[in-house]
Amino acid sequence: MSESTPVVDMKGISIAFPGVKALDGVDFRLFPGEVHALLGENGAGKSTLIKALTGVYAVDDGTITVLGARQSFGTPAEAQAAGISTVYQEVNLCPNLSVEENILLGREPRRRGGIHWRNVRRKAEEVLDQLQLGHIDPRSVLSSHSIAVQQLIAIARAMQVEARVLILDEPTSSLDADEVQQLFSVIRTLRDRGVAILFVSHFLEQVYEVSDRMTVLRNGRLVGEYLTADLPRMGLISKMIGKELDALAELEEAESRRQPDRAERTPFLQAEGLGRKGSVRDVTITVHAGEILGLAGLLGSGRTETARLLFGADRADQGRLSINGSVRTLRTPRSAIDRDIAFSSENRKEEGLISDLSVRDNLILAMQAGKGWWRRVPRSTQDQLAEQFIETLDIRPANKDALIRDLSGGNQQKVLLARWLITEPKLLILDEPTRGIDIGAKTQIQKLISGLASGGMSIVFISAELEEVLRLSDTIAVLKDRHMVADIPNDGVTMEDVMTVIAGTGA
Amino acid sequence: MSVLTRTPAPLDRRRISRLQGKARYAPSLATVGLFLAMFAVGAAMYPGFLSGQVFLNLLIDNTFLIVLAVGMTFVILTGGIDLSVGSVVALSMMIAAALLQAGWNPFAVILLVLLTGAVFGLAMGAVIQVFEIQPFIVTLAGLFLARGLCYVISVDSITVTDPFFTSMAQARIPLADKLFVSPGVVIALLVVAVAFYVLHQTRFGRTVYAIGGGESSALLMGLAVPRTKILVYGISGLCSAIAGILFSFYSLSGYSLAATGLELDAIAAVVVGGTLLTGGYGYVLGSLAGVLVLGIVQTFISYEGTLSSWWTRIVIGALLLAFILLQKLFTRKVRLT
């Protein structure tokens, strides 16, 4: 690979935004026929580098050479014309149009009298077949396909222009394991045909599975370029976060937390056969004070639905729920809050944070709601609480007046956590608190959760990453096809054990 | 493996997809079905309702509305709206009437009116695109501006006596078996045909649909979004001018208060015709069917001599509500899959 000349050669790239140097003298090379992973924590400059390459941002300093020619792209269209195609995290296609149109929109073959629809279909079928996606009907409407298939169609569109360089920006963030494999097989097909692929992902397993080479960025600077085979995962993580395995040591510490003795304590929350028509059923769980209950299961297995039942966001119509020993029906989130239950949604943008308000305003929301709107929390208390939680949770920037939307995903999540912590709940339900945030912040949040449980708080922890569920939880409730199938105490349970339960082959 | 997420195994995706594809036509087909049903009911209730000429009169009486609905379909497909069309119709009529009174050549007058309408629309489109202002507000301003300009031309009604215009008003193009249409019908149907061709056979037309499906996606796909958005309002302006000329053929006058509220009829026809107000879904033939449905409601009221003409409005209101609910059902189905 390294013998050939690079298709993309970026040298000394610097880009500054008001007050920040987003990129500082970064070099980046991309060779034909390789999958090159671009790694770094949030804010390391990955997206800025991609945007420089695709013509979204102008470069302040440095040169970009594509296929031997100096380039300075002014628009994404110019970059596209030079053979650089990008598939973004959110599918950028038109859901109302057919698959074939989405692949060829703007480049439809024409004849006298308009678009040559038969050729549109032929060309779409050609490119789909090349990517081994022949099973997709080119005439079907895009919105009838899953996000994963839409993503593959977006790649098909990118390849239809004979792209030499394909940039995949977090393509797997909304895909499940099977779909990721399907995507990877397409990526490998393209690589073998000599396409240079730039792959950005938060999932290190995937990076190791699919990439040949990696470039690591940190704080807008280049850390280095490595062959994937030469850099073990621990080494990569320490290069990304810039600390020698500190974070990992912290994790070990989290793991050594004493498990509470179940028999001695009274359960805080007990559900027996809890369910709701059309949602989930058979949820039978017990959460003691100081215990972490992990909910495991595939996407769509009913994890979030269970959380919503426990919080009263959906009303249960089957089974029994008792809190602190007395039977309760939770009709609204408000009645759950009154019983000291807090819920942090997986959807932090839509069901959590108010992005135009400051960190302090967001922090204070739940507390203020609990007190009632006519009894305003005094400004001095607000400031004091904000400062306290910014410090204990290490929220950055440490500025209580910063707007939430300017914070990184990990810090937004911490603010959301802090909001509920202020209300001093006895049970905290966390739905995907670590999704889409970088590894440093993830470790911090895991540690925090563990610490809260040690302090006596009950926690229901939901995550798509089984590894994380296993590491944190005392008990694991396994959900499958919208009902609970198992309740496993976490003493020496392995991922394989849980996966066997989920697969339903064992047990 | 730590990402533990998987959806159920895909079913026969090909079959589901096909169903989805047909579902796109559902609202427009419902309109056609409704029209046929109303025609059948009319035929059963009134003698003489079931005749070719009753149907052709629907076209003859609504030529201008058909053309307006066509222009409006382009705009709504992109997710926009054009409130100015009624006023532009009135302005076109006023300009035509005033210039004909001044002795201009009728063909020069028509050309100038069409040009005015197109430029007026393009100007609104440019404001919407360049300053990123809501189409609702910009075209509302256009509505007031055009209406005001009518009064500048003349406060009173101007009669058209031009021989070409009067001949067009009286001309009847005979079809087989004592049936006839007006020249306006031919022009209106020609406009529908051209619009159908442009929307389905040109890159411009596909870009219109793409913008409705997702404007930022369309931009990232490298489509000519700004140009298309401006042109769409130009087309609506041009259609309003054509409708103005057709209205002049029909009424042989220009009057500042003419065509008041016509923009709402056009929007109603487009929506009843199955075009989604949020853009991206809809057909120009559906809009034609929408106009015919509104027309047949009027025919009903006139056949039923005892009913006040306000019943037209009430029925149209009910229909509009029913179709919007139908669309809601339809979009919900699309999102779920």
PDB file of N, CA, C and O in Angstrom, chain B residues 11-72:
ATOM      1  N   LEU B  11     -38.181  -9.044   6.115  1.00  0.00           N
ATOM      2  CA  LEU B  11     -39.168  -9.873   5.432  1.00  0.00           C
ATOM      3  C   LEU B  11     -38.889  -9.754   3.938  1.00  0.00           C
ATOM      4  O   LEU B  11     -37.849  -9.281   3.526  1.00  0.00           O
ATOM      5  N   ASP B  12     -39.833 -10.187   3.166  1.00  0.00           N
ATOM      6  CA  ASP B  12     -39.670 -10.041   1.726  1.00  0.00           C
ATOM      7  C   ASP B  12     -39.738  -8.562   1.379  1.00  0.00           C
ATOM      8  O   ASP B  12     -40.787  -7.995   1.157  1.00  0.00           O
ATOM      9  N   ARG B  13     -38.572  -7.944   1.373  1.00  0.00           N
ATOM     10  CA  ARG B  13     -38.515  -6.493   1.263  1.00  0.00           C
ATOM     11  C   ARG B  13     -39.072  -6.007  -0.071  1.00  0.00           C
ATOM     12  O   ARG B  13     -39.658  -4.961  -0.175  1.00  0.00           O
ATOM     13  N   ARG B  14     -38.854  -6.777  -1.081  1.00  0.00           N
ATOM     14  CA  ARG B  14     -39.301  -6.376  -2.402  1.00  0.00           C
ATOM     15  C   ARG B  14     -40.805  -6.155  -2.427  1.00  0.00           C
ATOM     16  O   ARG B  14     -41.295  -5.207  -3.010  1.00  0.00           O
ATOM     17  N   ARG B  15     -41.529  -7.074  -1.767  1.00  0.00           N
ATOM     18  CA  ARG B  15     -42.967  -6.978  -1.819  1.00  0.00           C
ATOM     19  C   ARG B  15     -43.463  -5.768  -1.027  1.00  0.00           C
ATOM     20  O   ARG B  15     -44.298  -5.015  -1.491  1.00  0.00           O
ATOM     21  N   ILE B  16     -42.899  -5.565   0.145  1.00  0.00           N
ATOM     22  CA  ILE B  16     -43.306  -4.434   0.972  1.00  0.00           C
ATOM     23  C   ILE B  16     -43.052  -3.126   0.225  1.00  0.00           C
ATOM     24  O   ILE B  16     -43.884  -2.248   0.182  1.00  0.00           O
ATOM     25  N   SER B  17     -41.886  -3.080  -0.409  1.00  0.00           N
ATOM     26  CA  SER B  17     -41.507  -1.854  -1.095  1.00  0.00           C
ATOM     27  C   SER B  17     -42.509  -1.490  -2.184  1.00  0.00           C
ATOM     28  O   SER B  17     -42.885  -0.347  -2.344  1.00  0.00           O
ATOM     29  N   ARG B  18     -42.939  -2.501  -2.927  1.00  0.00           N
ATOM     30  CA  ARG B  18     -43.890  -2.235  -4.003  1.00  0.00           C
ATOM     31  C   ARG B  18     -45.162  -1.600  -3.457  1.00  0.00           C
ATOM     32  O   ARG B  18     -45.662  -0.629  -3.980  1.00  0.00           O
ATOM     33  N   LEU B  19     -45.642  -2.182  -2.366  1.00  0.00           N
ATOM     34  CA  LEU B  19     -46.844  -1.655  -1.742  1.00  0.00           C
ATOM     35  C   LEU B  19     -46.652  -0.195  -1.399  1.00  0.00           C
ATOM     36  O   LEU B  19     -47.497   0.643  -1.661  1.00  0.00           O
ATOM     37  N   GLN B  20     -45.493   0.082  -0.835  1.00  0.00           N
ATOM     38  CA  GLN B  20     -45.143   1.453  -0.493  1.00  0.00           C
ATOM     39  C   GLN B  20     -45.244   2.361  -1.712  1.00  0.00           C
ATOM     40  O   GLN B  20     -45.754   3.452  -1.637  1.00  0.00           O
ATOM     41  N   GLY B  21     -44.724   1.861  -2.825  1.00  0.00           N
ATOM     42  CA  GLY B  21     -44.692   2.672  -4.034  1.00  0.00           C
ATOM     43  C   GLY B  21     -46.098   3.057  -4.468  1.00  0.00           C
ATOM     44  O   GLY B  21     -46.370   4.197  -4.797  1.00  0.00           O
ATOM     45  N   LYS B  22     -47.008   2.074  -4.420  1.00  0.00           N
ATOM     46  CA  LYS B  22     -48.380   2.353  -4.843  1.00  0.00           C
ATOM     47  C   LYS B  22     -49.059   3.322  -3.871  1.00  0.00           C
ATOM     48  O   LYS B  22     -49.883   4.123  -4.283  1.00  0.00           O
ATOM     49  N   ALA B  23     -48.693   3.218  -2.598  1.00  0.00           N
ATOM     50  CA  ALA B  23     -49.327   4.063  -1.583  1.00  0.00           C
ATOM     51  C   ALA B  23     -49.147   5.539  -1.901  1.00  0.00           C
ATOM     52  O   ALA B  23     -49.954   6.365  -1.501  1.00  0.00           O
ATOM     53  N   ARG B  24     -48.104   5.866  -2.651  1.00  0.00           N
ATOM     54  CA  ARG B  24     -47.872   7.254  -3.013  1.00  0.00           C
ATOM     55  C   ARG B  24     -49.035   7.850  -3.803  1.00  0.00           C
ATOM     56  O   ARG B  24     -49.299   9.028  -3.753  1.00  0.00           O
ATOM     57  N   TYR B  25     -49.667   6.995  -4.603  1.00  0.00           N
ATOM     58  CA  TYR B  25     -50.735   7.496  -5.453  1.00  0.00           C
ATOM     59  C   TYR B  25     -52.068   7.577  -4.716  1.00  0.00           C
ATOM     60  O   TYR B  25     -53.022   8.156  -5.224  1.00  0.00           O
ATOM     61  N   ALA B  26     -52.136   6.980  -3.535  1.00  0.00           N
ATOM     62  CA  ALA B  26     -53.421   6.814  -2.853  1.00  0.00           C
ATOM     63  C   ALA B  26     -54.229   8.111  -2.736  1.00  0.00           C
ATOM     64  O   ALA B  26     -55.394   8.129  -3.142  1.00  0.00           O
ATOM     65  N   PRO B  27     -53.644   9.204  -2.199  1.00  0.00           N
ATOM     66  CA  PRO B  27     -54.471  10.405  -2.026  1.00  0.00           C
ATOM     67  C   PRO B  27     -55.012  10.944  -3.351  1.00  0.00           C
ATOM     68  O   PRO B  27     -56.175  11.344  -3.433  1.00  0.00           O
ATOM     69  N   SER B  28     -54.167  10.938  -4.387  1.00  0.00           N
ATOM     70  CA  SER B  28     -54.627  11.458  -5.675  1.00  0.00           C
ATOM     71  C   SER B  28     -55.701  10.560  -6.264  1.00  0.00           C
ATOM     72  O   SER B  28     -56.695  11.031  -6.824  1.00  0.00           O
ATOM     73  N   LEU B  29     -55.508   9.240  -6.134  1.00  0.00           N
ATOM     74  CA  LEU B  29     -56.502   8.307  -6.647  1.00  0.00           C
ATOM     75  C   LEU B  29     -57.815   8.448  -5.882  1.00  0.00           C
ATOM     76  O   LEU B  29     -58.894   8.348  -6.472  1.00  0.00           O
ATOM     77  N   ALA B  30     -57.724   8.712  -4.591  1.00  0.00           N
ATOM     78  CA  ALA B  30     -58.925   8.918  -3.784  1.00  0.00           C
ATOM     79  C   ALA B  30     -59.717  10.092  -4.345  1.00  0.00           C
ATOM     80  O   ALA B  30     -60.957  10.065  -4.392  1.00  0.00           O
ATOM     81  N   THR B  31     -59.010  11.138  -4.781  1.00  0.00           N
ATOM     82  CA  THR B  31     -59.679  12.311  -5.346  1.00  0.00           C
ATOM     83  C   THR B  31     -60.415  11.956  -6.628  1.00  0.00           C
ATOM     84  O   THR B  31     -61.561  12.346  -6.837  1.00  0.00           O
ATOM     85  N   VAL B  32     -59.730  11.196  -7.489  1.00  0.00           N
ATOM     86  CA  VAL B  32     -60.369  10.785  -8.746  1.00  0.00           C
ATOM     87  C   VAL B  32     -61.601   9.935  -8.440  1.00  0.00           C
ATOM     88  O   VAL B  32     -62.675  10.132  -9.024  1.00  0.00           O
ATOM     89  N   GLY B  33     -61.445   9.024  -7.480  1.00  0.00           N
ATOM     90  CA  GLY B  33     -62.564   8.172  -7.083  1.00  0.00           C
ATOM     91  C   GLY B  33     -63.720   9.007  -6.565  1.00  0.00           C
ATOM     92  O   GLY B  33     -64.889   8.789  -6.928  1.00  0.00           O
ATOM     93  N   LEU B  34     -63.415  10.004  -5.751  1.00  0.00           N
ATOM     94  CA  LEU B  34     -64.438  10.881  -5.186  1.00  0.00           C
ATOM     95  C   LEU B  34     -65.190  11.606  -6.296  1.00  0.00           C
ATOM     96  O   LEU B  34     -66.415  11.699  -6.294  1.00  0.00           O
ATOM     97  N   PHE B  35     -64.397  12.084  -7.284  1.00  0.00           N
ATOM     98  CA  PHE B  35     -65.010  12.809  -8.398  1.00  0.00           C
ATOM     99  C   PHE B  35     -65.997  11.908  -9.139  1.00  0.00           C
ATOM    100  O   PHE B  35     -67.135  12.293  -9.415  1.00  0.00           O
ATOM    101  N   LEU B  36     -65.541  10.683  -9.443  1.00  0.00           N
ATOM    102  CA  LEU B  36     -66.405   9.753 -10.172  1.00  0.00           C
ATOM    103  C   LEU B  36     -67.662   9.435  -9.363  1.00  0.00           C
ATOM    104  O   LEU B  36     -68.777   9.402  -9.910  1.00  0.00           O
ATOM    105  N   ALA B  37     -67.488   9.249  -8.058  1.00  0.00           N
ATOM    106  CA  ALA B  37     -68.626   8.926  -7.206  1.00  0.00           C
ATOM    107  C   ALA B  37     -69.625  10.075  -7.205  1.00  0.00           C
ATOM    108  O   ALA B  37     -70.845   9.878  -7.317  1.00  0.00           O
ATOM    109  N   MET B  38     -69.099  11.321  -7.112  1.00  0.00           N
ATOM    110  CA  MET B  38     -69.993  12.478  -7.089  1.00  0.00           C
ATOM    111  C   MET B  38     -70.740  12.604  -8.406  1.00  0.00           C
ATOM    112  O   MET B  38     -71.918  12.963  -8.441  1.00  0.00           O
ATOM    113  N   PHE B  39     -70.023  12.287  -9.494  1.00  0.00           N
ATOM    114  CA  PHE B  39     -70.661  12.361 -10.804  1.00  0.00           C
ATOM    115  C   PHE B  39     -71.792  11.337 -10.886  1.00  0.00           C
ATOM    116  O   PHE B  39     -72.874  11.629 -11.389  1.00  0.00           O
ATOM    117  N   ALA B  40     -71.521  10.137 -10.330  1.00  0.00           N
ATOM    118  CA  ALA B  40     -72.528   9.072 -10.365  1.00  0.00           C
ATOM    119  C   ALA B  40     -73.741   9.463  -9.528  1.00  0.00           C
ATOM    120  O   ALA B  40     -74.887   9.302  -9.963  1.00  0.00           O
ATOM    121  N   VAL B  41     -73.494  10.025  -8.349  1.00  0.00           N
ATOM    122  CA  VAL B  41     -74.589  10.451  -7.477  1.00  0.00           C
ATOM    123  C   VAL B  41     -75.415  11.527  -8.183  1.00  0.00           C
ATOM    124  O   VAL B  41     -76.657  11.486  -8.200  1.00  0.00           O
ATOM    125  N   GLY B  42     -74.714  12.466  -8.805  1.00  0.00           N
ATOM    126  CA  GLY B  42     -75.392  13.536  -9.539  1.00  0.00           C
ATOM    127  C   GLY B  42     -76.276  12.965 -10.634  1.00  0.00           C
ATOM    128  O   GLY B  42     -77.420  13.390 -10.833  1.00  0.00           O
ATOM    129  N   ALA B  43     -75.737  11.968 -11.348  1.00  0.00           N
ATOM    130  CA  ALA B  43     -76.477  11.354 -12.455  1.00  0.00           C
ATOM    131  C   ALA B  43     -77.742  10.669 -11.941  1.00  0.00           C
ATOM    132  O   ALA B  43     -78.788  10.698 -12.595  1.00  0.00           O
ATOM    133  N   ALA B  44     -77.637  10.082 -10.745  1.00  0.00           N
ATOM    134  CA  ALA B  44     -78.793   9.385 -10.183  1.00  0.00           C
ATOM    135  C   ALA B  44     -79.845  10.378  -9.708  1.00  0.00           C
ATOM    136  O   ALA B  44     -81.041  10.115  -9.789  1.00  0.00           O
ATOM    137  N   MET B  45     -79.402  11.544  -9.211  1.00  0.00           N
ATOM    138  CA  MET B  45     -80.332  12.495  -8.599  1.00  0.00           C
ATOM    139  C   MET B  45     -81.012  13.411  -9.610  1.00  0.00           C
ATOM    140  O   MET B  45     -82.184  13.742  -9.463  1.00  0.00           O
ATOM    141  N   TYR B  46     -80.252  13.859 -10.597  1.00  0.00           N
ATOM    142  CA  TYR B  46     -80.807  14.856 -11.513  1.00  0.00           C
ATOM    143  C   TYR B  46     -80.796  14.332 -12.938  1.00  0.00           C
ATOM    144  O   TYR B  46     -79.773  13.845 -13.411  1.00  0.00           O
ATOM    145  N   PRO B  47     -81.921  14.481 -13.639  1.00  0.00           N
ATOM    146  CA  PRO B  47     -81.914  14.125 -15.054  1.00  0.00           C
ATOM    147  C   PRO B  47     -81.024  15.118 -15.799  1.00  0.00           C
ATOM    148  O   PRO B  47     -80.984  16.302 -15.457  1.00  0.00           O
ATOM    149  N   GLY B  48     -80.278  14.649 -16.749  1.00  0.00           N
ATOM    150  CA  GLY B  48     -79.440  15.556 -17.531  1.00  0.00           C
ATOM    151  C   GLY B  48     -78.078  15.804 -16.930  1.00  0.00           C
ATOM    152  O   GLY B  48     -77.240  16.458 -17.529  1.00  0.00           O
ATOM    153  N   PHE B  49     -77.831  15.295 -15.723  1.00  0.00           N
ATOM    154  CA  PHE B  49     -76.518  15.494 -15.106  1.00  0.00           C
ATOM    155  C   PHE B  49     -75.471  14.650 -15.829  1.00  0.00           C
ATOM    156  O   PHE B  49     -74.357  15.072 -16.058  1.00  0.00           O
ATOM    157  N   LEU B  50     -75.899  13.444 -16.175  1.00  0.00           N
ATOM    158  CA  LEU B  50     -74.974  12.532 -16.823  1.00  0.00           C
ATOM    159  C   LEU B  50     -74.878  12.851 -18.307  1.00  0.00           C
ATOM    160  O   LEU B  50     -75.462  12.195 -19.152  1.00  0.00           O
ATOM    161  N   SER B  51     -74.152  13.930 -18.607  1.00  0.00           N
ATOM    162  CA  SER B  51     -73.929  14.213 -20.017  1.00  0.00           C
ATOM    163  C   SER B  51     -72.509  14.703 -20.165  1.00  0.00           C
ATOM    164  O   SER B  51     -71.931  15.263 -19.238  1.00  0.00           O
ATOM    165  N   GLY B  52     -71.959  14.484 -21.337  1.00  0.00           N
ATOM    166  CA  GLY B  52     -70.584  14.918 -21.602  1.00  0.00           C
ATOM    167  C   GLY B  52     -70.433  16.409 -21.402  1.00  0.00           C
ATOM    168  O   GLY B  52     -69.426  16.882 -20.894  1.00  0.00           O
ATOM    169  N   GLN B  53     -71.492  17.156 -21.759  1.00  0.00           N
ATOM    170  CA  GLN B  53     -71.337  18.602 -21.694  1.00  0.00           C
ATOM    171  C   GLN B  53     -71.257  19.103 -20.254  1.00  0.00           C
ATOM    172  O   GLN B  53     -70.579  20.080 -19.972  1.00  0.00           O
ATOM    173  N   VAL B  54     -71.941  18.431 -19.331  1.00  0.00           N
ATOM    174  CA  VAL B  54     -71.830  18.830 -17.927  1.00  0.00           C
ATOM    175  C   VAL B  54     -70.380  18.723 -17.478  1.00  0.00           C
ATOM    176  O   VAL B  54     -69.836  19.608 -16.820  1.00  0.00           O
ATOM    177  N   PHE B  55     -69.740  17.623 -17.893  1.00  0.00           N
ATOM    178  CA  PHE B  55     -68.335  17.441 -17.557  1.00  0.00           C
ATOM    179  C   PHE B  55     -67.473  18.512 -18.224  1.00  0.00           C
ATOM    180  O   PHE B  55     -66.630  19.141 -17.587  1.00  0.00           O
ATOM    181  N   LEU B  56     -67.728  18.762 -19.504  1.00  0.00           N
ATOM    182  CA  LEU B  56     -66.911  19.744 -20.221  1.00  0.00           C
ATOM    183  C   LEU B  56     -67.123  21.146 -19.649  1.00  0.00           C
ATOM    184  O   LEU B  56     -66.192  21.949 -19.601  1.00  0.00           O
ATOM    185  N   ASN B  57     -68.364  21.430 -19.199  1.00  0.00           N
ATOM    186  CA  ASN B  57     -68.602  22.740 -18.593  1.00  0.00           C
ATOM    187  C   ASN B  57     -67.792  22.926 -17.319  1.00  0.00           C
ATOM    188  O   ASN B  57     -67.393  24.049 -16.978  1.00  0.00           O
ATOM    189  N   LEU B  58     -67.555  21.806 -16.633  1.00  0.00           N
ATOM    190  CA  LEU B  58     -66.696  21.882 -15.451  1.00  0.00           C
ATOM    191  C   LEU B  58     -65.335  22.449 -15.847  1.00  0.00           C
ATOM    192  O   LEU B  58     -64.764  23.290 -15.159  1.00  0.00           O
ATOM    193  N   LEU B  59     -64.816  21.965 -16.966  1.00  0.00           N
ATOM    194  CA  LEU B  59     -63.524  22.459 -17.446  1.00  0.00           C
ATOM    195  C   LEU B  59     -63.639  23.909 -17.894  1.00  0.00           C
ATOM    196  O   LEU B  59     -62.828  24.759 -17.525  1.00  0.00           O
ATOM    197  N   ILE B  60     -64.704  24.190 -18.675  1.00  0.00           N
ATOM    198  CA  ILE B  60     -64.855  25.536 -19.243  1.00  0.00           C
ATOM    199  C   ILE B  60     -64.941  26.586 -18.132  1.00  0.00           C
ATOM    200  O   ILE B  60     -64.336  27.648 -18.209  1.00  0.00           O
ATOM    201  N   ASP B  61     -65.693  26.268 -17.073  1.00  0.00           N
ATOM    202  CA  ASP B  61     -65.896  27.245 -15.994  1.00  0.00           C
ATOM    203  C   ASP B  61     -64.677  27.376 -15.089  1.00  0.00           C
ATOM    204  O   ASP B  61     -64.601  28.292 -14.270  1.00  0.00           O
ATOM    205  N   ASN B  62     -63.745  26.433 -15.166  1.00  0.00           N
ATOM    206  CA  ASN B  62     -62.642  26.455 -14.205  1.00  0.00           C
ATOM    207  C   ASN B  62     -61.249  26.525 -14.845  1.00  0.00           C
ATOM    208  O   ASN B  62     -60.263  26.208 -14.200  1.00  0.00           O
ATOM    209  N   THR B  63     -61.200  26.959 -16.102  1.00  0.00           N
ATOM    210  CA  THR B  63     -59.896  26.986 -16.789  1.00  0.00           C
ATOM    211  C   THR B  63     -58.838  27.713 -15.965  1.00  0.00           C
ATOM    212  O   THR B  63     -57.731  27.205 -15.776  1.00  0.00           O
ATOM    213  N   PHE B  64     -59.193  28.903 -15.464  1.00  0.00           N
ATOM    214  CA  PHE B  64     -58.190  29.698 -14.734  1.00  0.00           C
ATOM    215  C   PHE B  64     -57.768  29.016 -13.446  1.00  0.00           C
ATOM    216  O   PHE B  64     -56.602  29.049 -13.063  1.00  0.00           O
ATOM    217  N   LEU B  65     -58.735  28.348 -12.792  1.00  0.00           N
ATOM    218  CA  LEU B  65     -58.388  27.672 -11.541  1.00  0.00           C
ATOM    219  C   LEU B  65     -57.458  26.478 -11.807  1.00  0.00           C
ATOM    220  O   LEU B  65     -56.540  26.204 -11.036  1.00  0.00           O
ATOM    221  N   ILE B  66     -57.683  25.788 -12.932  1.00  0.00           N
ATOM    222  CA  ILE B  66     -56.802  24.667 -13.288  1.00  0.00           C
ATOM    223  C   ILE B  66     -55.362  25.173 -13.430  1.00  0.00           C
ATOM    224  O   ILE B  66     -54.423  24.612 -12.862  1.00  0.00           O
ATOM    225  N   VAL B  67     -55.211  26.269 -14.180  1.00  0.00           N
ATOM    226  CA  VAL B  67     -53.861  26.784 -14.425  1.00  0.00           C
ATOM    227  C   VAL B  67     -53.217  27.256 -13.116  1.00  0.00           C
ATOM    228  O   VAL B  67     -52.045  26.993 -12.854  1.00  0.00           O
ATOM    229  N   LEU B  68     -54.011  27.917 -12.275  1.00  0.00           N
ATOM    230  CA  LEU B  68     -53.489  28.369 -10.979  1.00  0.00           C
ATOM    231  C   LEU B  68     -53.038  27.187 -10.134  1.00  0.00           C
ATOM    232  O   LEU B  68     -51.977  27.205  -9.508  1.00  0.00           O
ATOM    233  N   ALA B  69     -53.862  26.120 -10.146  1.00  0.00           N
ATOM    234  CA  ALA B  69     -53.544  24.945  -9.326  1.00  0.00           C
ATOM    235  C   ALA B  69     -52.260  24.293  -9.819  1.00  0.00           C
ATOM    236  O   ALA B  69     -51.472  23.778  -9.020  1.00  0.00           O
ATOM    237  N   VAL B  70     -52.028  24.330 -11.116  1.00  0.00           N
ATOM    238  CA  VAL B  70     -50.792  23.762 -11.655  1.00  0.00           C
ATOM    239  C   VAL B  70     -49.580  24.508 -11.102  1.00  0.00           C
ATOM    240  O   VAL B  70     -48.632  23.909 -10.581  1.00  0.00           O
ATOM    241  N   GLY B  71     -49.615  25.838 -11.170  1.00  0.00           N
ATOM    242  CA  GLY B  71     -48.492  26.632 -10.641  1.00  0.00           C
ATOM    243  C   GLY B  71     -48.322  26.400  -9.151  1.00  0.00           C
ATOM    244  O   GLY B  71     -47.202  26.228  -8.658  1.00  0.00           O
ATOM    245  N   MET B  72     -49.455  26.345  -8.460  1.00  0.00           N
ATOM    246  CA  MET B  72     -49.418  26.151  -7.003  1.00  0.00           C
ATOM    247  C   MET B  72     -48.829  24.776  -6.673  1.00  0.00           C
ATOM    248  O   MET B  72     -48.140  24.619  -5.662  1.00  0.00           O
TER     249      MET B  72
END
